[in-house]
């Protein structure tokens, strides 16, 4: 089969792994944003009829993953491995949300980079011959995340301009060996990066160096440039983090043009929705990819995309003790159904 690793941090899959289906379920605030018409399901009540926000997040996961499998024309029994994660301690939202599926389970924590991590590992399982179908995804819930990482909503704490708004929802895709679907071709795994940021309300700055690490090494490993992609989308850097990436990439000798965007910027309207720097949370990149970018890859409107979910690796313990906030990112290169000439 030969060596699949190219360069320092990138692997090239043998025949590519297909993204058979994508499903997105969000809450009302996300539905009111610019991407509202693209989501599969919009739940008006963020409690989703449950007794707690945590139980609600599990329900988002369960129903959306069922939808992803249904859209792929499969049954849960056809799925070989399930890979997903969330922001709650011990990934409890994912655990309770998927317990009834009874599928071999990898619970993942890459913070807000989890969608990239799950897609990477799910694709590797298929490319390595260990699975025919994998179900991968990521979720988050604004209220549950605020309670765990910052302060209970009832305190009414003010949010500084650098803060982002955790997306409520779940995004999931089904990966397979073959089919006329968008194809994962390369995976660039990021390193944990710590640039000394300790402000839990400025996660875009904490994650930006991790995004740059993936971008630079992906381009070096593949021999490509930003111009070889129709879309380069980071996870949830927001306005501040995206600007930092542009500046840092310029120092590395790369110009990030109009094709470079961020899911945290795409999902909310900064002026009308009061989300400050943009969206965040595991679901931010997950639902934006599934709802907005995946159909464009299917239609051929996007011929080649570099998807880089980003994560801030903090916990209540570390942040309350004044430790820095490391970041990590996971890059997934995807060829659309229209293909793309070039390197």
Tab-separated table of C-alpha atoms in Angstrom:
chain	number	residue	atom	x	y	z
A	1	UNK	CA	0.000	0.000	0.000
A	2	UNK	CA	3.034	2.258	0.476
A	3	UNK	CA	3.777	5.161	2.790
A	4	UNK	CA	0.858	7.562	2.996
A	5	UNK	CA	2.509	10.290	5.016
A	6	UNK	CA	3.743	13.211	2.966
A	7	UNK	CA	5.918	15.861	4.549
A	8	UNK	CA	5.817	16.621	8.248
A	9	UNK	CA	2.167	16.553	9.327
A	10	UNK	CA	0.078	15.434	6.354
A	11	UNK	CA	-1.210	12.074	5.137
A	12	UNK	CA	-2.609	11.407	1.679
A	13	UNK	CA	-5.384	8.843	1.597
A	14	UNK	CA	-4.995	6.012	-0.915
A	15	UNK	CA	-8.176	6.509	-2.906
A	16	UNK	CA	-9.869	9.219	-0.913
A	17	UNK	CA	-12.768	8.738	1.477
A	18	UNK	CA	-16.246	9.856	0.438
A	19	UNK	CA	-18.591	12.007	2.493
A	20	UNK	CA	-21.897	10.247	1.796
A	21	UNK	CA	-24.170	12.579	3.721
A	22	UNK	CA	-24.191	15.541	6.072
A	23	UNK	CA	-26.812	16.618	8.597
A	24	UNK	CA	-27.179	19.723	10.734
A	25	UNK	CA	-29.543	20.510	13.595
A	26	UNK	CA	-29.400	23.864	15.390
A	27	UNK	CA	-31.338	26.077	17.774
A	28	UNK	CA	-33.310	29.238	17.095
A	29	UNK	CA	-30.460	31.772	17.259
A	30	UNK	CA	-28.481	29.888	14.627
A	31	UNK	CA	-31.621	29.592	12.526
A	32	UNK	CA	-32.047	33.367	12.639
A	33	UNK	CA	-28.533	33.890	11.262
A	34	UNK	CA	-27.305	34.157	7.659
A	35	UNK	CA	-27.226	30.370	7.193
A	36	UNK	CA	-30.704	29.734	8.545
A	37	UNK	CA	-32.141	28.431	5.282
A	38	UNK	CA	-29.431	25.783	4.935
A	39	UNK	CA	-29.887	23.830	8.174
A	40	UNK	CA	-31.799	20.550	8.128
A	41	UNK	CA	-33.627	21.209	11.396
A	42	UNK	CA	-34.083	24.313	13.547
A	43	UNK	CA	-35.259	23.655	17.104
A	44	UNK	CA	-37.082	26.694	18.486
A	45	UNK	CA	-36.608	25.682	22.138
A	46	UNK	CA	-32.952	25.288	23.140
A	47	UNK	CA	-34.116	22.961	25.924
A	48	UNK	CA	-35.480	20.652	23.193
A	49	UNK	CA	-38.205	19.516	25.577
A	50	UNK	CA	-35.679	18.193	28.110
A	51	UNK	CA	-35.111	18.988	31.800
A	52	UNK	CA	-31.599	20.402	31.363
A	53	UNK	CA	-29.360	21.947	28.724
A	54	UNK	CA	-27.029	18.965	28.934
A	55	UNK	CA	-29.848	16.535	28.182
A	56	UNK	CA	-30.926	18.814	25.353
A	57	UNK	CA	-27.475	18.630	23.783
A	58	UNK	CA	-27.621	14.831	23.919
A	59	UNK	CA	-30.950	14.981	22.085
A	60	UNK	CA	-29.448	17.253	19.412
A	61	UNK	CA	-26.744	14.628	18.902
A	62	UNK	CA	-29.060	11.641	18.838
A	63	UNK	CA	-31.598	13.041	16.397
A	64	UNK	CA	-29.054	14.652	14.091
A	65	UNK	CA	-26.882	11.547	13.846
A	66	UNK	CA	-29.954	9.502	13.065
A	67	UNK	CA	-30.735	12.011	10.320
A	68	UNK	CA	-27.220	11.764	8.858
A	69	UNK	CA	-27.485	7.974	8.626
A	70	UNK	CA	-30.976	8.228	7.133
A	71	UNK	CA	-29.772	10.719	4.489
A	72	UNK	CA	-27.006	8.275	3.557
A	73	UNK	CA	-29.643	5.603	2.920
A	74	UNK	CA	-28.172	3.411	5.647
A	75	UNK	CA	-29.172	1.885	8.975
A	76	UNK	CA	-27.264	2.169	12.239
A	77	UNK	CA	-26.260	-1.488	11.841
A	78	UNK	CA	-24.335	-0.486	8.700
A	79	UNK	CA	-22.038	1.854	10.653
A	80	UNK	CA	-18.754	0.277	11.774
A	81	UNK	CA	-17.494	3.041	14.068
A	82	UNK	CA	-18.916	6.167	15.681
A	83	UNK	CA	-16.576	9.075	16.434
A	84	UNK	CA	-17.787	12.269	18.077
A	85	UNK	CA	-17.264	14.691	20.935
A	86	UNK	CA	-18.498	17.811	22.683
A	87	UNK	CA	-17.391	20.412	25.241
A	88	UNK	CA	-18.860	18.927	28.414
A	89	UNK	CA	-16.800	17.129	31.034
A	90	UNK	CA	-16.032	13.541	30.014
A	91	UNK	CA	-17.934	14.085	26.728
A	92	UNK	CA	-21.171	13.295	28.532
A	93	UNK	CA	-23.401	14.837	25.864
A	94	UNK	CA	-21.985	12.444	23.271
A	95	UNK	CA	-22.044	9.476	25.619
A	96	UNK	CA	-25.703	9.806	26.553
A	97	UNK	CA	-26.709	10.972	23.086
A	98	UNK	CA	-25.365	7.891	21.318
A	99	UNK	CA	-25.765	5.159	23.938
A	100	UNK	CA	-28.782	3.624	22.199
A	101	UNK	CA	-26.950	3.272	18.880
A	102	UNK	CA	-24.764	0.430	20.184
A	103	UNK	CA	-22.000	1.163	17.672
A	104	UNK	CA	-18.270	0.816	18.524
A	105	UNK	CA	-17.505	4.266	19.897
A	106	UNK	CA	-14.536	6.602	19.993
A	107	UNK	CA	-15.281	9.588	22.245
A	108	UNK	CA	-13.103	12.512	21.174
A	109	UNK	CA	-12.072	15.794	22.726
A	110	UNK	CA	-10.360	18.355	20.580
A	111	UNK	CA	-12.438	21.225	21.960
A	112	UNK	CA	-13.862	23.172	19.021
A	113	UNK	CA	-11.566	21.316	16.601
A	114	UNK	CA	-13.437	18.057	17.276
A	115	UNK	CA	-15.227	17.969	13.902
A	116	UNK	CA	-11.873	18.022	12.121
A	117	UNK	CA	-10.497	15.390	14.472
A	118	UNK	CA	-13.488	13.085	14.011
A	119	UNK	CA	-13.452	13.451	10.218
A	120	UNK	CA	-9.700	12.791	10.136
A	121	UNK	CA	-9.801	9.648	12.250
A	122	UNK	CA	-13.009	8.381	10.658
A	123	UNK	CA	-11.433	8.722	7.225
A	124	UNK	CA	-8.229	7.016	8.369
A	125	UNK	CA	-10.222	4.041	9.657
A	126	UNK	CA	-11.808	3.606	6.244
A	127	UNK	CA	-8.612	4.221	4.278
A	128	UNK	CA	-6.794	1.710	6.471
A	129	UNK	CA	-9.324	-0.973	5.688
A	130	UNK	CA	-10.774	-1.120	9.188
A	131	UNK	CA	-14.257	0.110	8.284
A	132	UNK	CA	-16.673	0.524	5.400
A	133	UNK	CA	-18.761	3.267	7.009
A	134	UNK	CA	-18.053	5.642	9.880
A	135	UNK	CA	-20.383	8.160	11.491
A	136	UNK	CA	-18.572	11.264	12.766
A	137	UNK	CA	-19.668	14.544	14.289
A	138	UNK	CA	-19.457	17.204	16.977
A	139	UNK	CA	-21.872	19.180	19.148
A	140	UNK	CA	-22.098	22.052	21.613
A	141	UNK	CA	-24.736	24.021	23.512
A	142	UNK	CA	-24.454	27.692	24.414
A	143	UNK	CA	-26.109	27.438	27.832
A	144	UNK	CA	-24.295	24.279	28.916
A	145	UNK	CA	-20.916	25.646	27.816
A	146	UNK	CA	-21.396	29.015	29.520
A	147	UNK	CA	-22.320	27.282	32.766
A	148	UNK	CA	-19.296	25.004	32.651
A	149	UNK	CA	-16.588	27.320	31.366
A	150	UNK	CA	-17.589	30.831	32.373
A	151	UNK	CA	-20.549	31.707	34.601
A	152	UNK	CA	-24.215	30.761	34.981
A	153	UNK	CA	-26.391	32.769	32.601
A	154	UNK	CA	-28.516	34.012	35.502
A	155	UNK	CA	-25.601	36.186	36.665
A	156	UNK	CA	-25.944	38.322	33.554
A	157	UNK	CA	-22.199	38.814	33.144
A	158	UNK	CA	-21.110	41.219	30.433
A	159	UNK	CA	-19.304	39.717	27.464
A	160	UNK	CA	-16.268	41.635	26.145
A	161	UNK	CA	-15.983	42.403	22.401
A	162	UNK	CA	-13.396	39.635	21.951
A	163	UNK	CA	-15.793	36.934	23.156
A	164	UNK	CA	-17.639	34.524	20.880
A	165	UNK	CA	-21.052	32.868	21.063
A	166	UNK	CA	-21.135	29.084	21.483
A	167	UNK	CA	-23.246	27.491	18.759
A	168	UNK	CA	-26.087	25.244	19.903
A	169	UNK	CA	-26.456	22.214	17.664
A	170	UNK	CA	-24.879	19.140	16.144
A	171	UNK	CA	-23.252	18.435	12.813
A	172	UNK	CA	-22.603	14.903	11.541
A	173	UNK	CA	-21.395	13.186	8.376
A	174	UNK	CA	-21.284	9.602	7.164
A	175	UNK	CA	-17.997	8.545	5.557
A	176	UNK	CA	-17.646	5.679	3.090
A	177	UNK	CA	-15.200	4.009	0.698
A	178	UNK	CA	-16.893	4.742	-2.600
A	179	UNK	CA	-19.572	6.777	-4.306
A	180	UNK	CA	-20.098	9.997	-6.221
A	181	UNK	CA	-19.650	12.237	-3.196
A	182	UNK	CA	-17.133	14.857	-2.023
A	183	UNK	CA	-13.833	13.151	-1.270
A	184	UNK	CA	-11.395	13.618	1.630
A	185	UNK	CA	-7.940	13.455	0.020
A	186	UNK	CA	-5.446	14.725	2.617
A	187	UNK	CA	-5.398	15.205	6.366
A	188	UNK	CA	-3.037	17.602	8.136
A	189	UNK	CA	-2.959	17.044	11.883
A	190	UNK	CA	-2.077	20.031	14.005
A	191	UNK	CA	0.150	20.304	17.051
A	192	UNK	CA	-0.758	21.776	20.427
A	193	UNK	CA	0.355	25.404	20.309
A	194	UNK	CA	0.721	27.716	23.306
A	195	UNK	CA	1.464	31.353	22.549
A	196	UNK	CA	0.812	32.688	26.040
A	197	UNK	CA	-2.853	33.659	25.762
A	198	UNK	CA	-4.704	33.281	29.078
A	199	UNK	CA	-7.902	35.275	28.502
A	200	UNK	CA	-10.822	32.820	28.332
A	201	UNK	CA	-12.849	35.504	26.553
A	202	UNK	CA	-10.371	35.792	23.677
A	203	UNK	CA	-10.181	32.268	22.336
A	204	UNK	CA	-9.711	33.442	18.762
A	205	UNK	CA	-6.258	34.723	19.687
A	206	UNK	CA	-5.474	31.466	21.499
A	207	UNK	CA	-6.398	29.329	18.487
A	208	UNK	CA	-4.948	31.442	15.676
A	209	UNK	CA	-1.360	30.082	15.988
A	210	UNK	CA	-2.686	26.509	15.782
A	211	UNK	CA	-4.537	27.352	12.565
A	212	UNK	CA	-1.376	28.914	11.148
A	213	UNK	CA	0.619	25.802	12.063
A	214	UNK	CA	-1.777	23.606	10.076
A	215	UNK	CA	-1.968	25.990	7.126
A	216	UNK	CA	1.797	26.415	6.782
A	217	UNK	CA	2.573	22.724	7.129
A	218	UNK	CA	-0.251	21.709	4.797
A	219	UNK	CA	1.058	23.993	2.078
A	220	UNK	CA	4.648	22.839	2.607
A	221	UNK	CA	3.705	19.156	2.699
A	222	UNK	CA	1.450	19.224	-0.377
A	223	UNK	CA	3.276	21.840	-2.411
A	224	UNK	CA	0.081	23.848	-2.732
A	225	UNK	CA	-0.693	27.487	-2.047
A	226	UNK	CA	-3.848	29.234	-0.815
A	227	UNK	CA	-4.742	29.911	-4.449
A	228	UNK	CA	-5.159	26.174	-5.077
A	229	UNK	CA	-8.321	26.197	-2.941
A	230	UNK	CA	-11.716	27.656	-3.690
A	231	UNK	CA	-12.457	27.847	0.039
A	232	UNK	CA	-10.261	27.723	3.137
A	233	UNK	CA	-12.466	27.725	6.244
A	234	UNK	CA	-11.166	27.713	9.794
A	235	UNK	CA	-13.397	26.664	12.665
A	236	UNK	CA	-14.305	29.398	15.100
A	237	UNK	CA	-11.573	31.995	15.216
A	238	UNK	CA	-14.082	34.791	14.826
A	239	UNK	CA	-13.218	38.267	13.592
A	240	UNK	CA	-10.179	38.706	15.843
A	241	UNK	CA	-8.692	35.270	15.263
A	242	UNK	CA	-9.150	35.450	11.510
A	243	UNK	CA	-7.344	38.797	11.350
A	244	UNK	CA	-4.475	37.351	13.370
A	245	UNK	CA	-4.175	34.410	10.982
A	246	UNK	CA	-3.963	36.754	7.992
A	247	UNK	CA	-1.160	38.720	9.686
A	248	UNK	CA	0.743	35.644	10.877
A	249	UNK	CA	0.477	33.933	7.498
A	250	UNK	CA	1.867	37.025	5.803
A	251	UNK	CA	4.947	36.706	8.000
A	252	UNK	CA	5.258	33.103	6.837
A	253	UNK	CA	5.171	34.222	3.210
A	254	UNK	CA	1.536	33.346	2.378
A	255	UNK	CA	-1.234	35.729	1.354
A	256	UNK	CA	-4.688	34.679	2.506
A	257	UNK	CA	-7.140	36.074	0.005
A	258	UNK	CA	-10.907	36.222	-0.369
A	259	UNK	CA	-11.157	32.419	-0.317
A	260	UNK	CA	-10.204	32.432	3.387
A	261	UNK	CA	-13.150	32.573	5.763
A	262	UNK	CA	-14.113	31.341	9.212
A	263	UNK	CA	-17.187	29.355	10.237
A	264	UNK	CA	-17.586	31.568	13.296
A	265	UNK	CA	-17.986	34.567	11.021
A	266	UNK	CA	-20.314	32.835	8.554
A	267	UNK	CA	-22.870	31.507	11.040
A	268	UNK	CA	-23.967	34.719	12.794
A	269	UNK	CA	-24.694	38.299	11.759
A	270	UNK	CA	-22.397	40.392	13.931
A	271	UNK	CA	-24.482	43.543	13.583
A	272	UNK	CA	-27.928	42.156	14.290
A	273	UNK	CA	-27.271	39.154	16.572
A	274	UNK	CA	-24.900	40.627	19.174
A	275	UNK	CA	-22.426	37.775	18.978
A	276	UNK	CA	-19.392	40.074	19.213
A	277	UNK	CA	-16.412	38.337	17.553
A	278	UNK	CA	-18.547	35.534	16.066
A	279	UNK	CA	-19.521	31.940	16.710
A	280	UNK	CA	-17.631	29.212	18.566
A	281	UNK	CA	-18.113	25.749	20.041
A	282	UNK	CA	-17.683	22.274	18.552
A	283	UNK	CA	-20.918	22.686	16.608
A	284	UNK	CA	-19.801	25.922	14.955
A	285	UNK	CA	-17.606	24.372	12.277
A	286	UNK	CA	-19.642	21.145	12.281
A	287	UNK	CA	-23.019	22.643	11.366
A	288	UNK	CA	-21.520	25.264	9.054
A	289	UNK	CA	-19.702	22.602	7.062
A	290	UNK	CA	-22.674	20.235	6.956
A	291	UNK	CA	-25.288	22.842	6.084
A	292	UNK	CA	-23.430	25.392	3.985
A	293	UNK	CA	-20.222	24.003	2.491
A	294	UNK	CA	-21.179	20.369	1.890
A	295	UNK	CA	-23.972	21.160	-0.628
A	296	UNK	CA	-21.538	23.390	-2.523
A	297	UNK	CA	-19.026	20.536	-2.645
A	298	UNK	CA	-21.773	18.202	-3.872
A	299	UNK	CA	-22.826	20.562	-6.654
A	300	UNK	CA	-19.262	21.271	-7.759
A	301	UNK	CA	-19.514	24.959	-6.886
A	302	UNK	CA	-16.600	24.309	-4.513
A	303	UNK	CA	-14.047	22.147	-6.300
A	304	UNK	CA	-11.424	22.002	-3.570
A	305	UNK	CA	-11.747	23.033	0.077
A	306	UNK	CA	-9.444	23.081	3.078
A	307	UNK	CA	-11.515	22.699	6.256
A	308	UNK	CA	-9.658	23.495	9.505
A	309	UNK	CA	-11.715	23.312	12.720
A	310	UNK	CA	-9.849	25.000	15.573
A	311	UNK	CA	-9.960	24.347	19.303
A	312	UNK	CA	-8.985	26.134	22.525
A	313	UNK	CA	-7.772	23.501	24.978
A	314	UNK	CA	-8.843	25.006	28.284
A	315	UNK	CA	-10.749	23.630	31.236
A	316	UNK	CA	-12.329	25.300	34.235
A	317	UNK	CA	-9.460	23.968	36.343
A	318	UNK	CA	-6.672	25.316	34.137
A	319	UNK	CA	-8.273	28.683	33.364
A	320	UNK	CA	-9.191	29.392	36.993
A	321	UNK	CA	-5.602	28.671	37.989
A	322	UNK	CA	-4.357	31.244	35.493
A	323	UNK	CA	-2.795	28.808	33.037
A	324	UNK	CA	-2.420	29.665	29.383
A	325	UNK	CA	-4.897	28.434	26.771
A	326	UNK	CA	-3.211	26.157	24.218
A	327	UNK	CA	-4.811	25.686	20.835
A	328	UNK	CA	-5.013	22.885	18.276
A	329	UNK	CA	-6.376	22.568	14.737
A	330	UNK	CA	-7.090	19.711	12.361
A	331	UNK	CA	-7.015	20.198	8.594
A	332	UNK	CA	-9.068	18.180	6.109
A	333	UNK	CA	-8.622	18.686	2.352
A	334	UNK	CA	-11.762	17.859	0.372
A	335	UNK	CA	-12.308	17.572	-3.365
A	336	UNK	CA	-15.781	18.529	-4.537
A	337	UNK	CA	-17.763	16.557	-7.068
A	338	UNK	CA	-16.595	18.931	-9.791
A	339	UNK	CA	-12.912	18.085	-9.218
A	340	UNK	CA	-10.093	20.624	-9.525
A	341	UNK	CA	-7.070	20.777	-11.742
A	342	UNK	CA	-3.750	21.566	-10.181
A	343	UNK	CA	-1.289	20.122	-7.700
